[in-house]
Amino acid sequence: MSTVVLVGAGDIAVSSAIELRAGGFDRAVVLTRGRSSSGESACAVLAEHGYRAEAQHCDVSDWSSLAAVAARIDGPVRALVYSPAGDRDFRPLDELSQDAWDRALDVFAGGLVGAVKAFAPSLTRGASVVALSGTSAHSVVSSMHLAMGSAKAAVERAVTYLAAALGPAGVRVNAVASGPVETATIVRGLDDAGLDRLRSWQSAVTVPGRLARPADVGRIVAALCGPQLEWITGQVLLADGGASVMPPDQGPHSMSGLLSDHGRQA
């Protein structure tokens, strides 16, 4: 039995597990916070792809909660994919609260460290940890990504330290920094005009000429968890479809204005 632990039940995490199925993974444990039904929904999708899947609830910002969940999971873990659902409370500096700032860091960077610490005893030699980051960690995509982008940057720095810590045990730790991805959360968070602008922008600035899909990122995550890339650890793989290398006249360089008032609260 080969187990993947998904911290988060979003489209990218689920797509990553689906892509991992070809590598012999047959058990998935999905961790979500609170009493959300998202974990059960993700398990239903994974079951359709041949997984024995189970959902567990925990608070990723609470290391004791993560440790308690890890203690309940039997058997070794071959992969840990960290893609938690954040509050997505996008606000510029003048509207940003300390609580929102702390929460972003606790959920993304702190939660990653807490999850790795909790599951480290279960990670087998040759196992992989992959954290999901984003291009907001590398450049200012909008004024409202201050907390999110800073937290994702902290995730990427933590990845290097975690890779050093787990390297002697034969466990690799990497991150994937993607550009915008057409997930259900993004679709809900933008009004129709904003979504059209996002698709148009990505069509202009990416080599494939479209907005990324969850499976695009999922395949990269699965590859990082596979033996073919065992020589890679402590790295952040930028997966933006080439947008970061396109010349300025290929389209706008930020997401400014894409988030509607509704989307800022999504």
PDB file of C-alpha atoms in Angstrom:
ATOM      1  CA  MET A   1       0.000   0.000   0.000  1.00  0.00           C
ATOM      2  CA  SER A   2       1.359   3.407  -1.014  1.00  0.00           C
ATOM      3  CA  THR A   3      -0.111   6.384   0.806  1.00  0.00           C
ATOM      4  CA  VAL A   4      -0.280  10.026  -0.201  1.00  0.00           C
ATOM      5  CA  VAL A   5      -1.346  12.610   2.362  1.00  0.00           C
ATOM      6  CA  LEU A   6      -3.074  15.648   0.902  1.00  0.00           C
ATOM      7  CA  VAL A   7      -3.160  18.691   3.149  1.00  0.00           C
ATOM      8  CA  GLY A   8      -6.042  20.463   1.464  1.00  0.00           C
ATOM      9  CA  ALA A   9      -8.849  19.174  -0.728  1.00  0.00           C
ATOM     10  CA  GLY A  10      -8.681  21.700  -3.553  1.00  0.00           C
ATOM     11  CA  ASP A  11      -8.553  20.957  -7.256  1.00  0.00           C
ATOM     12  CA  ILE A  12      -4.751  21.007  -7.471  1.00  0.00           C
ATOM     13  CA  ALA A  13      -4.282  18.627  -4.533  1.00  0.00           C
ATOM     14  CA  VAL A  14      -6.848  16.199  -5.937  1.00  0.00           C
ATOM     15  CA  SER A  15      -5.342  16.421  -9.426  1.00  0.00           C
ATOM     16  CA  SER A  16      -1.909  15.701  -7.939  1.00  0.00           C
ATOM     17  CA  ALA A  17      -3.215  12.526  -6.317  1.00  0.00           C
ATOM     18  CA  ILE A  18      -4.918  11.443  -9.537  1.00  0.00           C
ATOM     19  CA  GLU A  19      -1.628  11.836 -11.401  1.00  0.00           C
ATOM     20  CA  LEU A  20       0.178   9.905  -8.643  1.00  0.00           C
ATOM     21  CA  ARG A  21      -2.123   6.929  -9.180  1.00  0.00           C
ATOM     22  CA  ALA A  22       0.000   5.860 -12.152  1.00  0.00           C
ATOM     23  CA  GLY A  23       2.976   5.637  -9.790  1.00  0.00           C
ATOM     24  CA  GLY A  24       1.361   2.933  -7.706  1.00  0.00           C
ATOM     25  CA  PHE A  25      -0.289   5.086  -5.053  1.00  0.00           C
ATOM     26  CA  ASP A  26      -3.502   3.469  -3.852  1.00  0.00           C
ATOM     27  CA  ARG A  27      -4.365   5.138  -0.544  1.00  0.00           C
ATOM     28  CA  ALA A  28      -5.089   8.825   0.032  1.00  0.00           C
ATOM     29  CA  VAL A  29      -5.626  10.672   3.291  1.00  0.00           C
ATOM     30  CA  VAL A  30      -7.194  14.099   2.808  1.00  0.00           C
ATOM     31  CA  LEU A  31      -6.803  16.662   5.584  1.00  0.00           C
ATOM     32  CA  THR A  32      -9.172  19.615   5.754  1.00  0.00           C
ATOM     33  CA  ARG A  33      -9.904  22.124   8.462  1.00  0.00           C
ATOM     34  CA  GLY A  34     -13.129  22.446  10.398  1.00  0.00           C
ATOM     35  CA  ARG A  35     -16.100  20.298   9.496  1.00  0.00           C
ATOM     36  CA  SER A  36     -16.098  21.144   5.818  1.00  0.00           C
ATOM     37  CA  SER A  37     -17.482  18.551   3.413  1.00  0.00           C
ATOM     38  CA  SER A  38     -14.664  19.254   0.958  1.00  0.00           C
ATOM     39  CA  GLY A  39     -12.604  16.345   2.252  1.00  0.00           C
ATOM     40  CA  GLU A  40     -15.407  13.873   1.718  1.00  0.00           C
ATOM     41  CA  SER A  41     -16.048  15.276  -1.757  1.00  0.00           C
ATOM     42  CA  ALA A  42     -12.373  14.907  -2.642  1.00  0.00           C
ATOM     43  CA  CYS A  43     -12.380  11.333  -1.354  1.00  0.00           C
ATOM     44  CA  ALA A  44     -15.346  10.503  -3.572  1.00  0.00           C
ATOM     45  CA  VAL A  45     -13.455  11.753  -6.629  1.00  0.00           C
ATOM     46  CA  LEU A  46     -10.314   9.853  -5.652  1.00  0.00           C
ATOM     47  CA  ALA A  47     -12.303   6.665  -5.073  1.00  0.00           C
ATOM     48  CA  GLU A  48     -13.469   6.884  -8.680  1.00  0.00           C
ATOM     49  CA  HIS A  49      -9.791   6.713  -9.651  1.00  0.00           C
ATOM     50  CA  GLY A  50      -9.120   3.595  -7.608  1.00  0.00           C
ATOM     51  CA  TYR A  51      -7.997   5.085  -4.319  1.00  0.00           C
ATOM     52  CA  ARG A  52      -8.909   3.924  -0.863  1.00  0.00           C
ATOM     53  CA  ALA A  53      -9.489   7.423   0.440  1.00  0.00           C
ATOM     54  CA  GLU A  54     -10.312   8.831   3.845  1.00  0.00           C
ATOM     55  CA  ALA A  55     -10.899  12.353   5.137  1.00  0.00           C
ATOM     56  CA  GLN A  56      -9.558  13.756   8.390  1.00  0.00           C
ATOM     57  CA  HIS A  57     -10.221  17.156   9.935  1.00  0.00           C
ATOM     58  CA  CYS A  58      -7.586  19.332  11.574  1.00  0.00           C
ATOM     59  CA  ASP A  59      -6.387  22.906  11.972  1.00  0.00           C
ATOM     60  CA  VAL A  60      -3.181  23.239   9.957  1.00  0.00           C
ATOM     61  CA  SER A  61      -2.199  26.329  11.942  1.00  0.00           C
ATOM     62  CA  ASP A  62      -2.167  24.207  15.117  1.00  0.00           C
ATOM     63  CA  TRP A  63       0.792  21.832  15.212  1.00  0.00           C
ATOM     64  CA  SER A  64      -0.774  19.741  17.969  1.00  0.00           C
ATOM     65  CA  SER A  65      -3.813  19.205  15.739  1.00  0.00           C
ATOM     66  CA  LEU A  66      -1.578  18.039  12.891  1.00  0.00           C
ATOM     67  CA  ALA A  67       0.323  15.733  15.240  1.00  0.00           C
ATOM     68  CA  ALA A  68      -2.918  14.191  16.479  1.00  0.00           C
ATOM     69  CA  VAL A  69      -4.048  13.427  12.931  1.00  0.00           C
ATOM     70  CA  ALA A  70      -0.665  11.972  11.988  1.00  0.00           C
ATOM     71  CA  ALA A  71      -0.831   9.661  14.999  1.00  0.00           C
ATOM     72  CA  ARG A  72      -4.175   8.282  13.792  1.00  0.00           C
ATOM     73  CA  ILE A  73      -2.905   7.349  10.339  1.00  0.00           C
ATOM     74  CA  ASP A  74      -1.485   3.844  10.073  1.00  0.00           C
ATOM     75  CA  GLY A  75       1.362   2.807   7.851  1.00  0.00           C
ATOM     76  CA  PRO A  76       4.142   4.580   5.971  1.00  0.00           C
ATOM     77  CA  VAL A  77       3.618   7.674   3.816  1.00  0.00           C
ATOM     78  CA  ARG A  78       5.267   7.966   0.401  1.00  0.00           C
ATOM     79  CA  ALA A  79       4.119  11.480  -0.487  1.00  0.00           C
ATOM     80  CA  LEU A  80       2.853  14.582   1.281  1.00  0.00           C
ATOM     81  CA  VAL A  81       1.267  17.303  -0.839  1.00  0.00           C
ATOM     82  CA  TYR A  82       0.770  20.584   1.015  1.00  0.00           C
ATOM     83  CA  SER A  83      -1.916  22.757  -0.578  1.00  0.00           C
ATOM     84  CA  PRO A  84      -4.136  24.109   2.212  1.00  0.00           C
ATOM     85  CA  ALA A  85      -7.143  26.309   1.695  1.00  0.00           C
ATOM     86  CA  GLY A  86      -6.387  29.815   2.873  1.00  0.00           C
ATOM     87  CA  ASP A  87      -8.917  32.421   3.924  1.00  0.00           C
ATOM     88  CA  ARG A  88      -8.389  34.213   0.596  1.00  0.00           C
ATOM     89  CA  ASP A  89      -9.119  37.481   2.359  1.00  0.00           C
ATOM     90  CA  PHE A  90      -7.211  39.619  -0.137  1.00  0.00           C
ATOM     91  CA  ARG A  91      -6.601  43.138   1.140  1.00  0.00           C
ATOM     92  CA  PRO A  92      -4.155  45.961   0.401  1.00  0.00           C
ATOM     93  CA  LEU A  93      -1.900  47.363   3.105  1.00  0.00           C
ATOM     94  CA  ASP A  94      -4.323  50.004   4.369  1.00  0.00           C
ATOM     95  CA  GLU A  95      -7.036  47.365   4.935  1.00  0.00           C
ATOM     96  CA  LEU A  96      -4.848  44.491   6.123  1.00  0.00           C
ATOM     97  CA  SER A  97      -5.275  43.426   9.750  1.00  0.00           C
ATOM     98  CA  GLN A  98      -2.609  41.800  11.873  1.00  0.00           C
ATOM     99  CA  ASP A  99      -4.905  38.806  12.353  1.00  0.00           C
ATOM    100  CA  ALA A 100      -5.156  38.292   8.582  1.00  0.00           C
ATOM    101  CA  TRP A 101      -1.384  38.624   8.223  1.00  0.00           C
ATOM    102  CA  ASP A 102      -0.716  36.145  11.027  1.00  0.00           C
ATOM    103  CA  ARG A 103      -3.300  33.734   9.677  1.00  0.00           C
ATOM    104  CA  ALA A 104      -1.730  33.669   6.217  1.00  0.00           C
ATOM    105  CA  LEU A 105       1.710  32.902   7.631  1.00  0.00           C
ATOM    106  CA  ASP A 106       0.336  30.324  10.067  1.00  0.00           C
ATOM    107  CA  VAL A 107      -1.676  28.448   7.444  1.00  0.00           C
ATOM    108  CA  PHE A 108       0.829  28.429   4.604  1.00  0.00           C
ATOM    109  CA  ALA A 109       4.358  28.524   6.043  1.00  0.00           C
ATOM    110  CA  GLY A 110       3.693  27.489   9.629  1.00  0.00           C
ATOM    111  CA  GLY A 111       1.320  24.745   8.571  1.00  0.00           C
ATOM    112  CA  LEU A 112       3.845  23.301   6.138  1.00  0.00           C
ATOM    113  CA  VAL A 113       6.484  23.042   8.849  1.00  0.00           C
ATOM    114  CA  GLY A 114       3.941  21.623  11.287  1.00  0.00           C
ATOM    115  CA  ALA A 115       2.731  19.029   8.789  1.00  0.00           C
ATOM    116  CA  VAL A 116       6.235  17.893   7.895  1.00  0.00           C
ATOM    117  CA  LYS A 117       7.170  17.704  11.566  1.00  0.00           C
ATOM    118  CA  ALA A 118       4.061  15.638  12.328  1.00  0.00           C
ATOM    119  CA  PHE A 119       4.463  13.197   9.440  1.00  0.00           C
ATOM    120  CA  ALA A 120       8.270  12.967   9.382  1.00  0.00           C
ATOM    121  CA  PRO A 121       8.303   9.687  11.363  1.00  0.00           C
ATOM    122  CA  SER A 122       5.927   8.149   8.791  1.00  0.00           C
ATOM    123  CA  LEU A 123       7.740   9.324   5.657  1.00  0.00           C
ATOM    124  CA  THR A 124       9.615   6.406   4.121  1.00  0.00           C
ATOM    125  CA  ARG A 125      13.052   6.606   2.538  1.00  0.00           C
ATOM    126  CA  GLY A 126      12.451   7.833  -0.995  1.00  0.00           C
ATOM    127  CA  ALA A 127       9.311   9.740  -0.018  1.00  0.00           C
ATOM    128  CA  SER A 128       8.611  13.262  -1.231  1.00  0.00           C
ATOM    129  CA  VAL A 129       7.024  16.384   0.170  1.00  0.00           C
ATOM    130  CA  VAL A 130       5.726  18.936  -2.329  1.00  0.00           C
ATOM    131  CA  ALA A 131       4.355  22.305  -1.231  1.00  0.00           C
ATOM    132  CA  LEU A 132       2.238  24.459  -3.516  1.00  0.00           C
ATOM    133  CA  SER A 133       3.411  28.048  -3.823  1.00  0.00           C
ATOM    134  CA  GLY A 134       2.674  30.734  -6.390  1.00  0.00           C
ATOM    135  CA  THR A 135       4.146  33.485  -8.503  1.00  0.00           C
ATOM    136  CA  SER A 136       3.021  36.009  -5.880  1.00  0.00           C
ATOM    137  CA  ALA A 137       6.028  34.783  -3.862  1.00  0.00           C
ATOM    138  CA  HIS A 138       8.346  36.095  -6.582  1.00  0.00           C
ATOM    139  CA  SER A 139       6.754  39.326  -7.760  1.00  0.00           C
ATOM    140  CA  VAL A 140       3.948  41.718  -6.891  1.00  0.00           C
ATOM    141  CA  VAL A 141       0.935  40.379  -8.776  1.00  0.00           C
ATOM    142  CA  SER A 142      -1.474  42.795  -7.096  1.00  0.00           C
ATOM    143  CA  SER A 143      -1.556  45.075  -4.055  1.00  0.00           C
ATOM    144  CA  MET A 144      -4.063  42.719  -2.442  1.00  0.00           C
ATOM    145  CA  HIS A 145      -1.640  39.773  -2.432  1.00  0.00           C
ATOM    146  CA  LEU A 146       0.548  41.310   0.297  1.00  0.00           C
ATOM    147  CA  ALA A 147      -0.202  38.663   2.939  1.00  0.00           C
ATOM    148  CA  MET A 148      -0.608  35.749   0.537  1.00  0.00           C
ATOM    149  CA  GLY A 149       2.537  36.507  -1.457  1.00  0.00           C
ATOM    150  CA  SER A 150       4.632  37.017   1.665  1.00  0.00           C
ATOM    151  CA  ALA A 151       3.336  33.768   3.155  1.00  0.00           C
ATOM    152  CA  LYS A 152       4.101  31.858  -0.041  1.00  0.00           C
ATOM    153  CA  ALA A 153       7.620  33.312  -0.047  1.00  0.00           C
ATOM    154  CA  ALA A 154       8.024  31.978   3.487  1.00  0.00           C
ATOM    155  CA  VAL A 155       6.828  28.576   2.257  1.00  0.00           C
ATOM    156  CA  GLU A 156       9.576  28.515  -0.350  1.00  0.00           C
ATOM    157  CA  ARG A 157      12.290  29.401   2.152  1.00  0.00           C
ATOM    158  CA  ALA A 158      10.971  26.776   4.567  1.00  0.00           C
ATOM    159  CA  VAL A 159      11.216  24.184   1.794  1.00  0.00           C
ATOM    160  CA  THR A 160      14.990  24.574   1.622  1.00  0.00           C
ATOM    161  CA  TYR A 161      15.397  24.141   5.379  1.00  0.00           C
ATOM    162  CA  LEU A 162      13.025  21.180   5.458  1.00  0.00           C
ATOM    163  CA  ALA A 163      14.913  19.550   2.587  1.00  0.00           C
ATOM    164  CA  ALA A 164      18.124  19.881   4.578  1.00  0.00           C
ATOM    165  CA  ALA A 165      16.458  18.485   7.688  1.00  0.00           C
ATOM    166  CA  LEU A 166      14.923  15.441   5.975  1.00  0.00           C
ATOM    167  CA  GLY A 167      17.695  14.755   3.486  1.00  0.00           C
ATOM    168  CA  PRO A 168      19.588  12.352   5.769  1.00  0.00           C
ATOM    169  CA  ALA A 169      16.398  10.269   6.043  1.00  0.00           C
ATOM    170  CA  GLY A 170      16.167  10.005   2.258  1.00  0.00           C
ATOM    171  CA  VAL A 171      13.138  12.295   1.986  1.00  0.00           C
ATOM    172  CA  ARG A 172      12.985  15.047  -0.629  1.00  0.00           C
ATOM    173  CA  VAL A 173      11.178  18.375  -0.189  1.00  0.00           C
ATOM    174  CA  ASN A 174      10.320  20.703  -3.069  1.00  0.00           C
ATOM    175  CA  ALA A 175       7.782  23.344  -4.045  1.00  0.00           C
ATOM    176  CA  VAL A 176       5.863  24.224  -7.181  1.00  0.00           C
ATOM    177  CA  ALA A 177       5.175  27.919  -7.763  1.00  0.00           C
ATOM    178  CA  SER A 178       2.370  28.151 -10.272  1.00  0.00           C
ATOM    179  CA  GLY A 179       0.769  31.083 -11.957  1.00  0.00           C
ATOM    180  CA  PRO A 180      -3.020  31.479 -11.898  1.00  0.00           C
ATOM    181  CA  VAL A 181      -4.898  28.180 -12.195  1.00  0.00           C
ATOM    182  CA  GLU A 182      -8.549  27.778 -13.136  1.00  0.00           C
ATOM    183  CA  THR A 183      -9.698  26.105  -9.941  1.00  0.00           C
ATOM    184  CA  ALA A 184     -13.209  26.141  -8.527  1.00  0.00           C
ATOM    185  CA  THR A 185     -12.000  28.637  -5.922  1.00  0.00           C
ATOM    186  CA  ILE A 186     -10.731  31.050  -8.572  1.00  0.00           C
ATOM    187  CA  VAL A 187     -13.940  30.743 -10.568  1.00  0.00           C
ATOM    188  CA  ARG A 188     -16.029  31.486  -7.471  1.00  0.00           C
ATOM    189  CA  GLY A 189     -13.773  34.351  -6.423  1.00  0.00           C
ATOM    190  CA  LEU A 190     -13.987  36.372  -9.630  1.00  0.00           C
ATOM    191  CA  ASP A 191     -16.969  37.895 -11.335  1.00  0.00           C
ATOM    192  CA  ASP A 192     -17.529  37.028 -15.004  1.00  0.00           C
ATOM    193  CA  ALA A 193     -15.641  40.054 -16.274  1.00  0.00           C
ATOM    194  CA  GLY A 194     -12.688  39.340 -14.003  1.00  0.00           C
ATOM    195  CA  LEU A 195     -12.523  35.711 -15.073  1.00  0.00           C
ATOM    196  CA  ASP A 196     -12.632  36.706 -18.738  1.00  0.00           C
ATOM    197  CA  ARG A 197      -9.783  39.168 -18.174  1.00  0.00           C
ATOM    198  CA  LEU A 198      -7.732  36.519 -16.392  1.00  0.00           C
ATOM    199  CA  ARG A 199      -8.217  34.033 -19.212  1.00  0.00           C
ATOM    200  CA  SER A 200      -7.404  36.678 -21.803  1.00  0.00           C
ATOM    201  CA  TRP A 201      -4.269  37.745 -19.942  1.00  0.00           C
ATOM    202  CA  GLN A 202      -2.997  34.182 -19.592  1.00  0.00           C
ATOM    203  CA  SER A 203      -3.796  33.448 -23.223  1.00  0.00           C
ATOM    204  CA  ALA A 204      -1.546  36.346 -24.178  1.00  0.00           C
ATOM    205  CA  VAL A 205       1.402  35.646 -21.874  1.00  0.00           C
ATOM    206  CA  THR A 206       1.731  31.852 -21.716  1.00  0.00           C
ATOM    207  CA  VAL A 207       3.292  29.557 -24.284  1.00  0.00           C
ATOM    208  CA  PRO A 208       0.274  27.176 -24.292  1.00  0.00           C
ATOM    209  CA  GLY A 209      -1.935  30.239 -24.822  1.00  0.00           C
ATOM    210  CA  ARG A 210      -4.437  29.549 -22.056  1.00  0.00           C
ATOM    211  CA  LEU A 211      -5.112  29.650 -18.333  1.00  0.00           C
ATOM    212  CA  ALA A 212      -3.568  26.732 -16.443  1.00  0.00           C
ATOM    213  CA  ARG A 213      -5.716  23.799 -15.383  1.00  0.00           C
ATOM    214  CA  PRO A 214      -5.321  21.865 -12.099  1.00  0.00           C
ATOM    215  CA  ALA A 215      -3.979  18.835 -13.966  1.00  0.00           C
ATOM    216  CA  ASP A 216      -1.130  20.939 -15.394  1.00  0.00           C
ATOM    217  CA  VAL A 217       0.186  21.503 -11.885  1.00  0.00           C
ATOM    218  CA  GLY A 218      -0.817  18.043 -10.681  1.00  0.00           C
ATOM    219  CA  ARG A 219       1.427  16.393 -13.265  1.00  0.00           C
ATOM    220  CA  ILE A 220       4.388  18.443 -12.054  1.00  0.00           C
ATOM    221  CA  VAL A 221       3.700  17.511  -8.438  1.00  0.00           C
ATOM    222  CA  ALA A 222       3.476  13.837  -9.376  1.00  0.00           C
ATOM    223  CA  ALA A 223       6.752  14.037 -11.285  1.00  0.00           C
ATOM    224  CA  LEU A 224       8.503  15.552  -8.263  1.00  0.00           C
ATOM    225  CA  CYS A 225       7.218  12.652  -6.177  1.00  0.00           C
ATOM    226  CA  GLY A 226       8.506  10.062  -8.633  1.00  0.00           C
ATOM    227  CA  PRO A 227      11.872   8.291  -8.780  1.00  0.00           C
ATOM    228  CA  GLN A 228      12.796   9.932 -12.085  1.00  0.00           C
ATOM    229  CA  LEU A 229      13.391  13.225 -10.257  1.00  0.00           C
ATOM    230  CA  GLU A 230      15.092  11.819  -7.160  1.00  0.00           C
ATOM    231  CA  TRP A 231      18.049  14.142  -7.823  1.00  0.00           C
ATOM    232  CA  ILE A 232      15.917  17.215  -7.119  1.00  0.00           C
ATOM    233  CA  THR A 233      15.342  18.449  -3.574  1.00  0.00           C
ATOM    234  CA  GLY A 234      15.181  21.803  -1.830  1.00  0.00           C
ATOM    235  CA  GLN A 235      14.047  23.459  -5.054  1.00  0.00           C
ATOM    236  CA  VAL A 236      11.165  25.648  -6.186  1.00  0.00           C
ATOM    237  CA  LEU A 237       9.932  24.826  -9.674  1.00  0.00           C
ATOM    238  CA  LEU A 238       8.343  27.823 -11.394  1.00  0.00           C
ATOM    239  CA  ALA A 239       5.391  26.630 -13.459  1.00  0.00           C
ATOM    240  CA  ASP A 240       3.770  29.658 -15.058  1.00  0.00           C
ATOM    241  CA  GLY A 241       3.540  28.589 -18.681  1.00  0.00           C
ATOM    242  CA  GLY A 242       6.349  30.952 -19.596  1.00  0.00           C
ATOM    243  CA  ALA A 243       4.527  34.108 -18.474  1.00  0.00           C
ATOM    244  CA  SER A 244       7.524  35.338 -16.484  1.00  0.00           C
ATOM    245  CA  VAL A 245       9.765  35.394 -19.555  1.00  0.00           C
ATOM    246  CA  MET A 246       7.368  36.987 -22.024  1.00  0.00           C
ATOM    247  CA  PRO A 247       8.138  40.571 -23.146  1.00  0.00           C
ATOM    248  CA  PRO A 248       6.077  43.465 -21.729  1.00  0.00           C
ATOM    249  CA  ASP A 249       3.994  43.891 -24.872  1.00  0.00           C
ATOM    250  CA  GLN A 250       2.587  40.387 -24.530  1.00  0.00           C
ATOM    251  CA  GLY A 251       0.039  41.439 -21.922  1.00  0.00           C
ATOM    252  CA  PRO A 252      -0.433  42.901 -18.449  1.00  0.00           C
ATOM    253  CA  HIS A 253       2.050  41.891 -15.780  1.00  0.00           C
ATOM    254  CA  SER A 254      -0.238  41.803 -12.777  1.00  0.00           C
ATOM    255  CA  MET A 255      -3.609  40.698 -11.495  1.00  0.00           C
ATOM    256  CA  SER A 256      -4.485  44.224 -10.405  1.00  0.00           C
ATOM    257  CA  GLY A 257      -8.158  44.853 -10.873  1.00  0.00           C
ATOM    258  CA  LEU A 258      -9.032  41.206 -11.452  1.00  0.00           C
ATOM    259  CA  LEU A 259     -10.321  40.668  -7.938  1.00  0.00           C
ATOM    260  CA  SER A 260     -13.834  41.976  -7.595  1.00  0.00           C
ATOM    261  CA  ASP A 261     -15.260  43.091  -4.272  1.00  0.00           C
ATOM    262  CA  HIS A 262     -16.882  39.671  -4.087  1.00  0.00           C
ATOM    263  CA  GLY A 263     -13.631  37.934  -4.976  1.00  0.00           C
ATOM    264  CA  ARG A 264     -11.673  39.682  -2.257  1.00  0.00           C
ATOM    265  CA  GLN A 265     -13.808  37.919   0.325  1.00  0.00           C
ATOM    266  CA  ALA A 266     -13.913  34.501  -1.392  1.00  0.00           C
TER     267      ALA A 266
END
